[in-house]
XYZ file of C-alpha atoms in Angstrom:
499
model
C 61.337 -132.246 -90.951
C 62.245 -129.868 -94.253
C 58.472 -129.247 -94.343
C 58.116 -128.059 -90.231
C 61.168 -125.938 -91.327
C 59.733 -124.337 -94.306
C 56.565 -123.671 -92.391
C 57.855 -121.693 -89.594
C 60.389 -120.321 -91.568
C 57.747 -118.470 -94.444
C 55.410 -117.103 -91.886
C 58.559 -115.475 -89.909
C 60.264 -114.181 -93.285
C 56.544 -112.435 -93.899
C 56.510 -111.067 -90.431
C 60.189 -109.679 -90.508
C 59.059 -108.177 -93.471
C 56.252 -106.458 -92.406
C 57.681 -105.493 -89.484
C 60.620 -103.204 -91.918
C 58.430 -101.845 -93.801
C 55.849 -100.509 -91.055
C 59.048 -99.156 -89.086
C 60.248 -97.368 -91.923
C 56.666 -95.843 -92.525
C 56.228 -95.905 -88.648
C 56.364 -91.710 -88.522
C 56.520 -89.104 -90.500
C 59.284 -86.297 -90.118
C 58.162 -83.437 -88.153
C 58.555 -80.500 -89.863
C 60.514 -77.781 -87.209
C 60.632 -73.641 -87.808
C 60.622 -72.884 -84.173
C 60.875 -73.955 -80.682
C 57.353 -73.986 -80.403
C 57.108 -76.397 -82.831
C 59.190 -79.100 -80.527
C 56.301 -81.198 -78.939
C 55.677 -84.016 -81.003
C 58.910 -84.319 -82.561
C 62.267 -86.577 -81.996
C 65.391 -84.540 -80.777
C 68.730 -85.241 -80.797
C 71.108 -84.104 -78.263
C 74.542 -85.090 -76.532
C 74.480 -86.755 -73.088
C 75.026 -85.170 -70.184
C 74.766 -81.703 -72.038
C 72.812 -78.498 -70.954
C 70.734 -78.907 -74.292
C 69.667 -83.183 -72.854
C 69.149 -81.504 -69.597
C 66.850 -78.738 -70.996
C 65.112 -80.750 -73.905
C 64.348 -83.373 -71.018
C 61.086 -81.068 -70.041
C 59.317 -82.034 -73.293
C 60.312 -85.637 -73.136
C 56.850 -87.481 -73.077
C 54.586 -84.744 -73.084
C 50.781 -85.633 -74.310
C 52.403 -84.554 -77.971
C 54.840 -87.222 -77.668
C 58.383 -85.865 -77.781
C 60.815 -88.029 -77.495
C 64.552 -87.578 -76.966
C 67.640 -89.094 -78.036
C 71.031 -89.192 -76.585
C 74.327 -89.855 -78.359
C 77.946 -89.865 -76.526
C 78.826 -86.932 -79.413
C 76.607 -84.357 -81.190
C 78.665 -85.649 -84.136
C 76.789 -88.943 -84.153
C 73.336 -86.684 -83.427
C 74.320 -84.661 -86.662
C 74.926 -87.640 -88.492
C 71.102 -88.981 -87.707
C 69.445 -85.717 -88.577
C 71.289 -86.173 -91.691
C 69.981 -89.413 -92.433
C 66.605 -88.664 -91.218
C 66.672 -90.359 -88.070
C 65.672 -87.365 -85.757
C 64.014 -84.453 -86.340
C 66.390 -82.137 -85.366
C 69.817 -81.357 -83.165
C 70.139 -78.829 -79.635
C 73.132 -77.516 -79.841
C 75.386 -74.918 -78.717
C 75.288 -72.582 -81.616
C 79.220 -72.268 -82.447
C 79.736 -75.689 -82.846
C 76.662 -76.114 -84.843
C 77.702 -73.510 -86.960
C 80.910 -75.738 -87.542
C 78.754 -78.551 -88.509
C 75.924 -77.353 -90.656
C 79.765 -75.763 -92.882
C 80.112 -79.496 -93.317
C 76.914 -80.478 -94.150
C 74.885 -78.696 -96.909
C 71.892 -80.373 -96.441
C 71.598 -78.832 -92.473
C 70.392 -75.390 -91.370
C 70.405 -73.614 -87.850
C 66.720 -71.906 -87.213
C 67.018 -67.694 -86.387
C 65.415 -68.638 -82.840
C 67.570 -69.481 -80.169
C 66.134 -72.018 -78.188
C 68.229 -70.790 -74.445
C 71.187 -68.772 -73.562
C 74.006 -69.826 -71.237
C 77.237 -69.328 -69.720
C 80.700 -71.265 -69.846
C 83.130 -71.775 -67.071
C 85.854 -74.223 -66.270
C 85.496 -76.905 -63.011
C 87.487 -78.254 -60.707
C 87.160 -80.599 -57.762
C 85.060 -78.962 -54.767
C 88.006 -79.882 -52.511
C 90.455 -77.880 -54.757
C 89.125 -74.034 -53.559
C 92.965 -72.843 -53.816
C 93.386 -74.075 -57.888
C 89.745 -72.408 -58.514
C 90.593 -69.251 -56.840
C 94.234 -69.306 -58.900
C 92.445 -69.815 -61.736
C 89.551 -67.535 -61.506
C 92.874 -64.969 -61.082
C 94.366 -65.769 -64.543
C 91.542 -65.394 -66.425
C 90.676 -62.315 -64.898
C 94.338 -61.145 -66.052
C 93.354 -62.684 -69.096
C 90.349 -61.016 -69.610
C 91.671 -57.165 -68.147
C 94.304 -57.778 -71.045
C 92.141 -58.738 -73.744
C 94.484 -61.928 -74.031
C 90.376 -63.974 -73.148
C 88.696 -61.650 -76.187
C 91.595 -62.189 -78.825
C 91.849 -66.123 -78.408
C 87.589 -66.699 -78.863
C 87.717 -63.868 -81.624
C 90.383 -65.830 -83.556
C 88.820 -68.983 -83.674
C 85.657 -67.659 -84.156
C 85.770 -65.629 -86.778
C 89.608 -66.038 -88.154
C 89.074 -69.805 -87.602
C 92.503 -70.508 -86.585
C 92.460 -73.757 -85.547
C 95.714 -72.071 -82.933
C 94.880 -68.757 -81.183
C 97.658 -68.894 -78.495
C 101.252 -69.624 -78.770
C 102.650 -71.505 -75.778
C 105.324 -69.128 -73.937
C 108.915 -70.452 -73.248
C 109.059 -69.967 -69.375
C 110.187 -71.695 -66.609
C 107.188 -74.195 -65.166
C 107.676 -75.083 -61.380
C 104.637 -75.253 -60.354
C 103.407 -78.657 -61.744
C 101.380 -79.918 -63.933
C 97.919 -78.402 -65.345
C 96.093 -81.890 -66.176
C 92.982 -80.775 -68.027
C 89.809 -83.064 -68.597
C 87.802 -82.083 -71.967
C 85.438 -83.890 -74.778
C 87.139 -82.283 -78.021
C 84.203 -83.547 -80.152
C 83.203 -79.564 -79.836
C 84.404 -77.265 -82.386
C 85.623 -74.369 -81.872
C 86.046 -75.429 -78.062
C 87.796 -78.270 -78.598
C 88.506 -80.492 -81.363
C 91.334 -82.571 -83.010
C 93.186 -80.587 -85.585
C 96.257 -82.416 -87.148
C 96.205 -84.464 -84.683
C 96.292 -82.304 -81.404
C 93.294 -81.330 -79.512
C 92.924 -77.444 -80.419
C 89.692 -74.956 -80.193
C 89.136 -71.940 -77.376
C 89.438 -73.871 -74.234
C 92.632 -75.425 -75.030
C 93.814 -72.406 -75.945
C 92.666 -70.661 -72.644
C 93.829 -73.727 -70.750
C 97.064 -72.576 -72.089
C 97.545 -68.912 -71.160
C 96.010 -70.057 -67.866
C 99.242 -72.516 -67.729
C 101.381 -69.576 -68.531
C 100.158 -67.196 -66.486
C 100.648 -69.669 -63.708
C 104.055 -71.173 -64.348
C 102.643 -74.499 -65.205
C 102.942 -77.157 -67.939
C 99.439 -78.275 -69.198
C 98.385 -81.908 -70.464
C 95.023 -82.289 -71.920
C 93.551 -85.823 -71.770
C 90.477 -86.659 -74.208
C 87.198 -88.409 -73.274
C 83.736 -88.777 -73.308
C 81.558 -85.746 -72.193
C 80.006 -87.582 -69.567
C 83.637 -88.111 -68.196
C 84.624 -85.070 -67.573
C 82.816 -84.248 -64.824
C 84.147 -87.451 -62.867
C 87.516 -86.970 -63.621
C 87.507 -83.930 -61.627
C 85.682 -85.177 -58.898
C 87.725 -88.550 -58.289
C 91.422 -86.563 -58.993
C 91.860 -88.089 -62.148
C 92.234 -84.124 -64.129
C 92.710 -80.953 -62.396
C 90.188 -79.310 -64.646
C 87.265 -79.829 -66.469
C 87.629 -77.518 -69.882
C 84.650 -78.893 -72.355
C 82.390 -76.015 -73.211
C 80.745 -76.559 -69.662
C 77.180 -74.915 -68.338
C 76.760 -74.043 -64.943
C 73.586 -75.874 -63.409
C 72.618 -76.256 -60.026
C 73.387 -80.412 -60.207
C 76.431 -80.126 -61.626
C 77.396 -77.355 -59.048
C 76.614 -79.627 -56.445
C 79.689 -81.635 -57.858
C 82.183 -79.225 -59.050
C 83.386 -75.917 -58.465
C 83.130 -73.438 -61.540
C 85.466 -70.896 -61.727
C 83.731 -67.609 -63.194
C 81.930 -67.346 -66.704
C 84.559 -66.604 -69.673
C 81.570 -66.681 -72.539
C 78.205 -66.824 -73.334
C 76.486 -69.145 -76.030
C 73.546 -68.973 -77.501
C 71.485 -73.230 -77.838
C 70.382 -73.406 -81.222
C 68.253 -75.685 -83.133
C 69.479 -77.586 -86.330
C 67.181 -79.197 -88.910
C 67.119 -80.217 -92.404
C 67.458 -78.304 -95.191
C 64.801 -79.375 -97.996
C 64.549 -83.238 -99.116
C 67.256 -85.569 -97.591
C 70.307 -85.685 -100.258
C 73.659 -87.796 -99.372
C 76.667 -86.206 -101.191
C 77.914 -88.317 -103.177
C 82.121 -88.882 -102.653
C 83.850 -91.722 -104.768
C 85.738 -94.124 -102.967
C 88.917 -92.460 -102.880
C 87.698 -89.095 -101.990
C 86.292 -90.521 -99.305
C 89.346 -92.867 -98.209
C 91.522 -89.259 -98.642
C 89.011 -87.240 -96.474
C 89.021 -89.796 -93.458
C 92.720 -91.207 -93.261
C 95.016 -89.570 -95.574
C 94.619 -85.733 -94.823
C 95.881 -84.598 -92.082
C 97.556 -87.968 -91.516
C 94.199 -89.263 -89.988
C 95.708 -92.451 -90.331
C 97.946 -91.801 -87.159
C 94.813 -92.317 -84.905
C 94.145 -95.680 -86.205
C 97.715 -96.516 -85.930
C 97.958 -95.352 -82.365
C 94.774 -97.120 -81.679
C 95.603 -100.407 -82.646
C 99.035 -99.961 -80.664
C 97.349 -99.510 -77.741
C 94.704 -102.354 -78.470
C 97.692 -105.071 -78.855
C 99.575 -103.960 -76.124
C 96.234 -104.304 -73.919
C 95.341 -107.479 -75.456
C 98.543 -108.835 -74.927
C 99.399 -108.152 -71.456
C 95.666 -108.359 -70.282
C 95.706 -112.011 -71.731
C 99.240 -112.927 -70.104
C 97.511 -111.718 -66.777
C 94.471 -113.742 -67.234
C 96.252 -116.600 -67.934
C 97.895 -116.377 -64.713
C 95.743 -115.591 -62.999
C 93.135 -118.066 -64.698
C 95.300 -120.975 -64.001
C 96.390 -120.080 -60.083
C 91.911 -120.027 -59.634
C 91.506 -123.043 -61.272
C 94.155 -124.726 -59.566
C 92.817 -123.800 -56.287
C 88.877 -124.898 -56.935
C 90.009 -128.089 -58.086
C 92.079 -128.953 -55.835
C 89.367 -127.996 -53.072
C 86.771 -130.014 -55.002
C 88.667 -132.667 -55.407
C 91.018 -133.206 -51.703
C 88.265 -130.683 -49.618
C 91.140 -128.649 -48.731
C 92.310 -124.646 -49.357
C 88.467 -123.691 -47.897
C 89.134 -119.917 -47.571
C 91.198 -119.398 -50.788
C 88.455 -121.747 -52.495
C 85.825 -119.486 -51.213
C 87.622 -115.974 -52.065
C 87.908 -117.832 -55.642
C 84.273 -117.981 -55.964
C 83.765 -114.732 -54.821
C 85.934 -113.165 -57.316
C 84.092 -115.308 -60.008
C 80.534 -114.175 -58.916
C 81.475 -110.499 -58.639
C 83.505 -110.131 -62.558
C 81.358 -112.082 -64.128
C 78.048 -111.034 -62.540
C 78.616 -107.415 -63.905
C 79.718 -105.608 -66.608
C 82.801 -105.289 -68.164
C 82.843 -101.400 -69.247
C 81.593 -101.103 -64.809
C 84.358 -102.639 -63.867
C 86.758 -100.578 -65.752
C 85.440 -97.126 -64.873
C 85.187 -98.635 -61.207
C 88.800 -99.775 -61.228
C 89.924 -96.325 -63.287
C 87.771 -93.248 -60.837
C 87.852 -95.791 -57.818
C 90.561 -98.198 -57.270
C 93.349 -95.469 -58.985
C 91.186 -92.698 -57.791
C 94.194 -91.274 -56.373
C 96.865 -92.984 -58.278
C 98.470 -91.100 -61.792
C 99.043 -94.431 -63.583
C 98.808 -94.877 -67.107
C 95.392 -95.723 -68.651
C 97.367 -98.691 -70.696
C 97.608 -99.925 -67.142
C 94.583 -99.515 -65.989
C 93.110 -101.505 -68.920
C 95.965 -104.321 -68.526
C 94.419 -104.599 -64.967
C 90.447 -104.508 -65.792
C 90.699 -106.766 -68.571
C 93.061 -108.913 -67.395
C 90.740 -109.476 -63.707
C 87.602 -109.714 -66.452
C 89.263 -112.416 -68.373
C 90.866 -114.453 -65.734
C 87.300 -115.184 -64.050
C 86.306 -116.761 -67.574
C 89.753 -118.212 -68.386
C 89.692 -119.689 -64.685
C 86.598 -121.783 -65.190
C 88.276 -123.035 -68.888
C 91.234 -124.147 -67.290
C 89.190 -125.928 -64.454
C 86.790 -127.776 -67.249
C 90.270 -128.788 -68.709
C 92.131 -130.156 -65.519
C 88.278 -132.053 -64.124
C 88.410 -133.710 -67.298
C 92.169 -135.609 -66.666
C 91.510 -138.751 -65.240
C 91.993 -138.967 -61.325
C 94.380 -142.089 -61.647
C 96.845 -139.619 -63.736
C 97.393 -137.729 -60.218
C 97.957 -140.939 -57.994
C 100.452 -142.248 -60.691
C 102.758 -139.358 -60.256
C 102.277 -138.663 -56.670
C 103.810 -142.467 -56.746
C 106.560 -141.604 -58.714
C 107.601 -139.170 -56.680
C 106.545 -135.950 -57.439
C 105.152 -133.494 -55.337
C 101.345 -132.295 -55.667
C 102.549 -128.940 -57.601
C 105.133 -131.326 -60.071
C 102.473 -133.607 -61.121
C 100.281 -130.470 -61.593
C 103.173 -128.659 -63.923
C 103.932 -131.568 -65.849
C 101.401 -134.174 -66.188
C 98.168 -132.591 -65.547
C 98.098 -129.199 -67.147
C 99.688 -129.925 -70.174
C 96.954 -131.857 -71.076
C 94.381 -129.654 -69.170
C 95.685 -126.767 -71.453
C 95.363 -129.147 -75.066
C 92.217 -130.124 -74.103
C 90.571 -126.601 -73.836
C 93.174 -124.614 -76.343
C 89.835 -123.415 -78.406
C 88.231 -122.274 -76.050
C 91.412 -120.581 -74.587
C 91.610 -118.961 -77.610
C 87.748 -118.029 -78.058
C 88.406 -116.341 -74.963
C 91.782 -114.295 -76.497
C 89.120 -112.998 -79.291
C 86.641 -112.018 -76.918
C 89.220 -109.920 -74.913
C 90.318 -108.617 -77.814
C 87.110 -107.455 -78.584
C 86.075 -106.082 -75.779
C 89.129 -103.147 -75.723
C 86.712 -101.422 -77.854
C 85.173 -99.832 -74.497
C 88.948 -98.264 -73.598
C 88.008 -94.946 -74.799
C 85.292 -94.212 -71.782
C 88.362 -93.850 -69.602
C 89.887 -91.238 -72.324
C 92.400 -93.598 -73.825
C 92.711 -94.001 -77.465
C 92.125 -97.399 -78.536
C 91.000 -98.444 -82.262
C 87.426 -97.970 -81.705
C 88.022 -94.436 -80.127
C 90.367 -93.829 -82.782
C 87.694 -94.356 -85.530
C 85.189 -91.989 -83.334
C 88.084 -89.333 -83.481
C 88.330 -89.599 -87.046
C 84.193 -89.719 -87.258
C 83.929 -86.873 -85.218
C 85.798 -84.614 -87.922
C 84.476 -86.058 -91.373
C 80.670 -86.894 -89.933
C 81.343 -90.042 -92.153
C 80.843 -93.636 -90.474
C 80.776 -96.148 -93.037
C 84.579 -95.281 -93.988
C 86.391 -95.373 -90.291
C 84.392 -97.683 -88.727
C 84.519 -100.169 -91.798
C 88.240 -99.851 -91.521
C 88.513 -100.265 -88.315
C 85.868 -103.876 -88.401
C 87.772 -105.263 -91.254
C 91.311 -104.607 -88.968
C 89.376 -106.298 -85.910
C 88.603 -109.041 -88.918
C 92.309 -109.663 -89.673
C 93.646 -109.485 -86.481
C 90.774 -112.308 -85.386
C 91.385 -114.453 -88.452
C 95.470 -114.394 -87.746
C 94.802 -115.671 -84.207
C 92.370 -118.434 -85.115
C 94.612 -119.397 -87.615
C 97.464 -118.946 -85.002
C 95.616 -121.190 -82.385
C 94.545 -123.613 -84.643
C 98.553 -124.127 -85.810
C 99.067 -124.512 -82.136
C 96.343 -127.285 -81.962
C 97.228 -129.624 -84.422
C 100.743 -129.707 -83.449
C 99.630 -130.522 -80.327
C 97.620 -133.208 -81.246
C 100.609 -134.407 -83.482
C 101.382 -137.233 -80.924
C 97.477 -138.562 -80.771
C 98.277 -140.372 -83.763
C-alpha cells in the first residue's frame, strides 16, 4: 500500500513542479512607453472604474490583452510592483500619490483619456441634485471649489476645509465614497480626508446640514445611492452613459487626466526591518485603532449572530423532527425546508448585500445589525440541520418515557431530549461558531469596518500586505484556538458523567 502511495505521489510532486516553474516562465513582462503599446500586455485596473470600463476595449484583442480587476488600485499597485501586471490605469492624482510611495513605479508623459468628476445622487432625488448643483456653484463663484483641490493638490494638506460652527436643521448629508483614492479620499489619522470630503463639507455648510461619510467598496457606491442607503455618491466619480442611466450627476467640479503607471527599471523590494515595518503599518498614526475597531465589531457580530442562530437553529430543528417523526406541523415543516434550500443554496456575501440594499433598503439601521441578521439567518440553516442530526440520534423510547411521566411534548423536549441532542453534536456546534466567525471577513462590502476591512484600510495607506494581513490571520488564529479550546472544556465536562 506504501508502494501505490509512493507511486502516485512522485509522478504528482514532478508535475506540481513543472507546472511552477512553467507558470513563472509562462510570459514575459511587456515592456510599456505608450498607449499604443497596450495590446498584448496585462493591465491592472480598479473595478467598476472609468479606467476597467475603458481598458475593457482591448480585452482579448488578436494581441492578447488581458485585464485585471482588483476591489482597490492599491492592491493593482501592489501587483505591478511585484511584477504581476504590466502596468496600472489610473486617474493621474492618485497615481501621483502612489508612484511618491513607491520608487520603483513611474507614470508615462501620455495620458491615456481625459474625464470629468461629479457627485450622484438617487434619480428620484431631483430636489437634493438641484440643491447641490447650487452650492457648488456658490462654491465655485467664490473660489471656496479652487482653494480646497489647490490645497490638497499641491500644499498636500491632508484638511483643506474647516467645518463651520452653524446651526444644522436641515438633516443629515449621508455621503457614500471609496477613500482608497488619494487626494479624493483617503484615511488620514484615522478620518476619511482628501477633496471630496472636503467639498462634501462646504456643500454641508452651505446648506445647513451635518454630513456623515460612510466608507466602502467602489463598486458600492453607486448602489447605495440608488437603494437610499447614502444621499450621495462622492468617490472621484466619471460620468458615463451606464452609470447615468442609474444616478443623477450633479455638474462637473474637475477634470482628470487617466494615466498609465509602469515599472521603473528591474523589480527591487525595499527592504524595511521588522520594526520599521511593524511602526509604518500600526504604530503611526495609531493605525492600530482600525484593527482594534475591527475586531470589536467582528465579536460583537460573532456573538450575537451565533446567539441568533442558535435560536433559531434549534426552533427549525425542532419543527422537522417533530414532522418526521409524528407527520404533523406540515406547513411550518415545509417553510423550514424552504428557508434551508434558499440560505444554503446561495452565497453568503449575496445574502448580505441582498438583506443590506434590499430588505433595509429603506430602513437607517446600523450595519452591526444588519450583519447580526445575515449571519445569524446564514448560520441557523446549518446550525438547524446539527441540532436535528443530534435530537434523530436520541433513542425514540427516551420520548415515550417522559411523555409517561408526565411531561408535556415541549418538557420532555427541554429536558430530556436536547440536552443530550446538544452533547452529542457540541463539535460540530462549535465548528460551526468558527466558520461564522470566519466568514465576518465579507462585512466590509456593506461599508462596515470589520478586521479584514480594517487590515485593507491599513493596506491601502502603506501598499504593504504581508504586515496587516499577517496580523490580522494570526488574531483570527488566536481567537479560533481560544474557542476550540473553550468548546472542548465544555465537552469533557459534559461527558464527566459517561464515566
Amino acid at each position: 500500500m506504501k508502494k501505490k502511495i509512493w507511486l502516485i505521489s512522485i509522478p504528482l510532486l514532478v508535475i506540481i513542479l513543472a507546472v511552477t516553474i512553467v507558470a513563472k516562465n509562462e510570459k514575459k513582462r511587456h515592456a510599456i512607453n505608450s498607449p499604443h503599446d497596450l495590446p498584448g500586455s496585462t493591465i491592472g485596473v480598479q473595478l467598476g472604474t472609468t479606467g476597467d470600463l475603458k481598458a475593457s476595449a482591448l480585452e482579448n484583442d488578436k494581441a492578447g490583452t488581458r485585464i485585471e480587476r482588483y476591489t482597490k488600485t492599491a492592491d493593482a499597485i501592489q501587483a505591478l510592483g511585484e511584477g504581476k501586471i504590466d502596468c496600472v490605469i489610473d486617474d493621474e492624482e492618485p497615481a501621483k500619490a502612489f508612484v511618491a510611495e513607491n520608487s520603483n513605479l513611474k507614470i508615462l508623459p501620455e495620458e491615456f483619456s481625459t474625464e470629468s468628476y461629479a457627485f450622484c445622487v438617487a434619480r428620484n432625488n431631483v430636489k437634493l441634485a438641484a440643491r447641490i448643483n447650487e452650492a457648488l456653484q456658490r462654491l465655485k463663484n467664490s473660489g471656496v471649489l479652487d482653494t480646497i483641490i489647490h490645497r490638497h493638490i499641491h500644499d498636500k494638506l491632508p484638511v483643506a476645509w474647516q467645518k463651520k460652527e452653524i446651526n444644522r436643521r436641515n438633516g443629515t448629508l449621508v455621503v457614500a465614497t471609496n477613500a482608497t483614492f488619494p487626494p479624493y479620499e483617503y484615511y488620514d489619522n484615522g478620518r476619511i480626508s482628501g477633496i471630496d470630503i472636503d467639498i462634501m463639507q462646504a456643500v454641508a455648510d452651505d446648506l445647513g446640514m451635518k454630513l456623515d461619510v460612510e466608507d466602502m467598496d467602489f463598486e458600492a457606491v453607486i448602489t447605495s445611492v440608488q437603494t437610499g442607503k447614502a444621499d450621495i455618491g462622492a468617490s472621484a466619480l466619471t460620468i458615463t452613459k451606464d452609470r447615468a442611466k442609474n444616478v443623477l450627476f450633479t455638474t462637473p467640479y474637475t477634470r482628470c487626466r487617466q494615466v498609465i503607471i509602469v515599472r521603473e527599471g528591474n523589480l527591487t523590494a525595499q527592504r524595511q526591518s521588522f520594526s520599521d515595518k511593524f511602526k509604518a503599518n500600526f504604530i503611526t498614526d495609531h493605525r492600530y485603532i482600525y484593527l482594534l475597531q475591527g475586531l470589536g465589531n467582528t465579536l460583537t457580530i460573532t456573538l450575537f449572530a451565533m446567539i441568533l442562530s442558535l435560536v433559531l437553529g434549534s426552533m427549525i430543528a425542532i419543527v422537522r423532527t417533530s414532522h418526521d417523526r409524528n407527520g404533523g406541523l406540515g406547513i411550518l415543516n415545509a417553510l423550514c425546508q424552504l428557508y434551508l434550500t434558499i440560505i444554503r443554496g446561495t452565497p453568503t456575501m449575496v445574502q448580505l448585500l441582498m438583506i443590506y440594499y434590499v430588505v433595509f433598503a429603506s430602513a437607517n439601521v446600523s450595519k452591526v445589525f444588519v450583519a447580526i441578521i445575515a449571519f445569524g439567518l446564514n448560520s441557523a440553516a446549518y446550525l438547524a440541520e446539527v441540532v436535528r442530526s443530534g435530537i434523530m440520534s436520541i433513542d425514540k423510547g427516551q420520548m415515550e418515557a417522559g411523555r409517561s411521566l408526565g411531561l408535556s411534548y415541549a418538557q420532555t423536549m427541554r429536558y430530556i431530549l436536547l440536552p443530550q441532542a446538544f452533547k452529542n453534536v457540541l463539535p460540530a456546534m462549535g465548528n460551526e461558531l468558527i466558520t461564522l466567525l470566519k466568514e465576518t471577513s465579507i462585512s466590509g462590502y456593506i461599508g462596515l469596518v470589520d478586521l479584514t476591512k480594517g487590515s485593507d484600510i491599513i493596506r491601502s495607506i502603506t501598499y504593504d500586505a504581508l504586515m496587516p494581513l499577517g496580523v490580522v490571520a494570526l488574531i483570527y488564529l488566536v481567537i479560533v484556538m481560544g474557542l476550540s479550546a473553550v468548546v472542548n472544556k465544555l465537552e469533557k465536562n459534559l461527558r464527566k458523567n459517561e464515566r
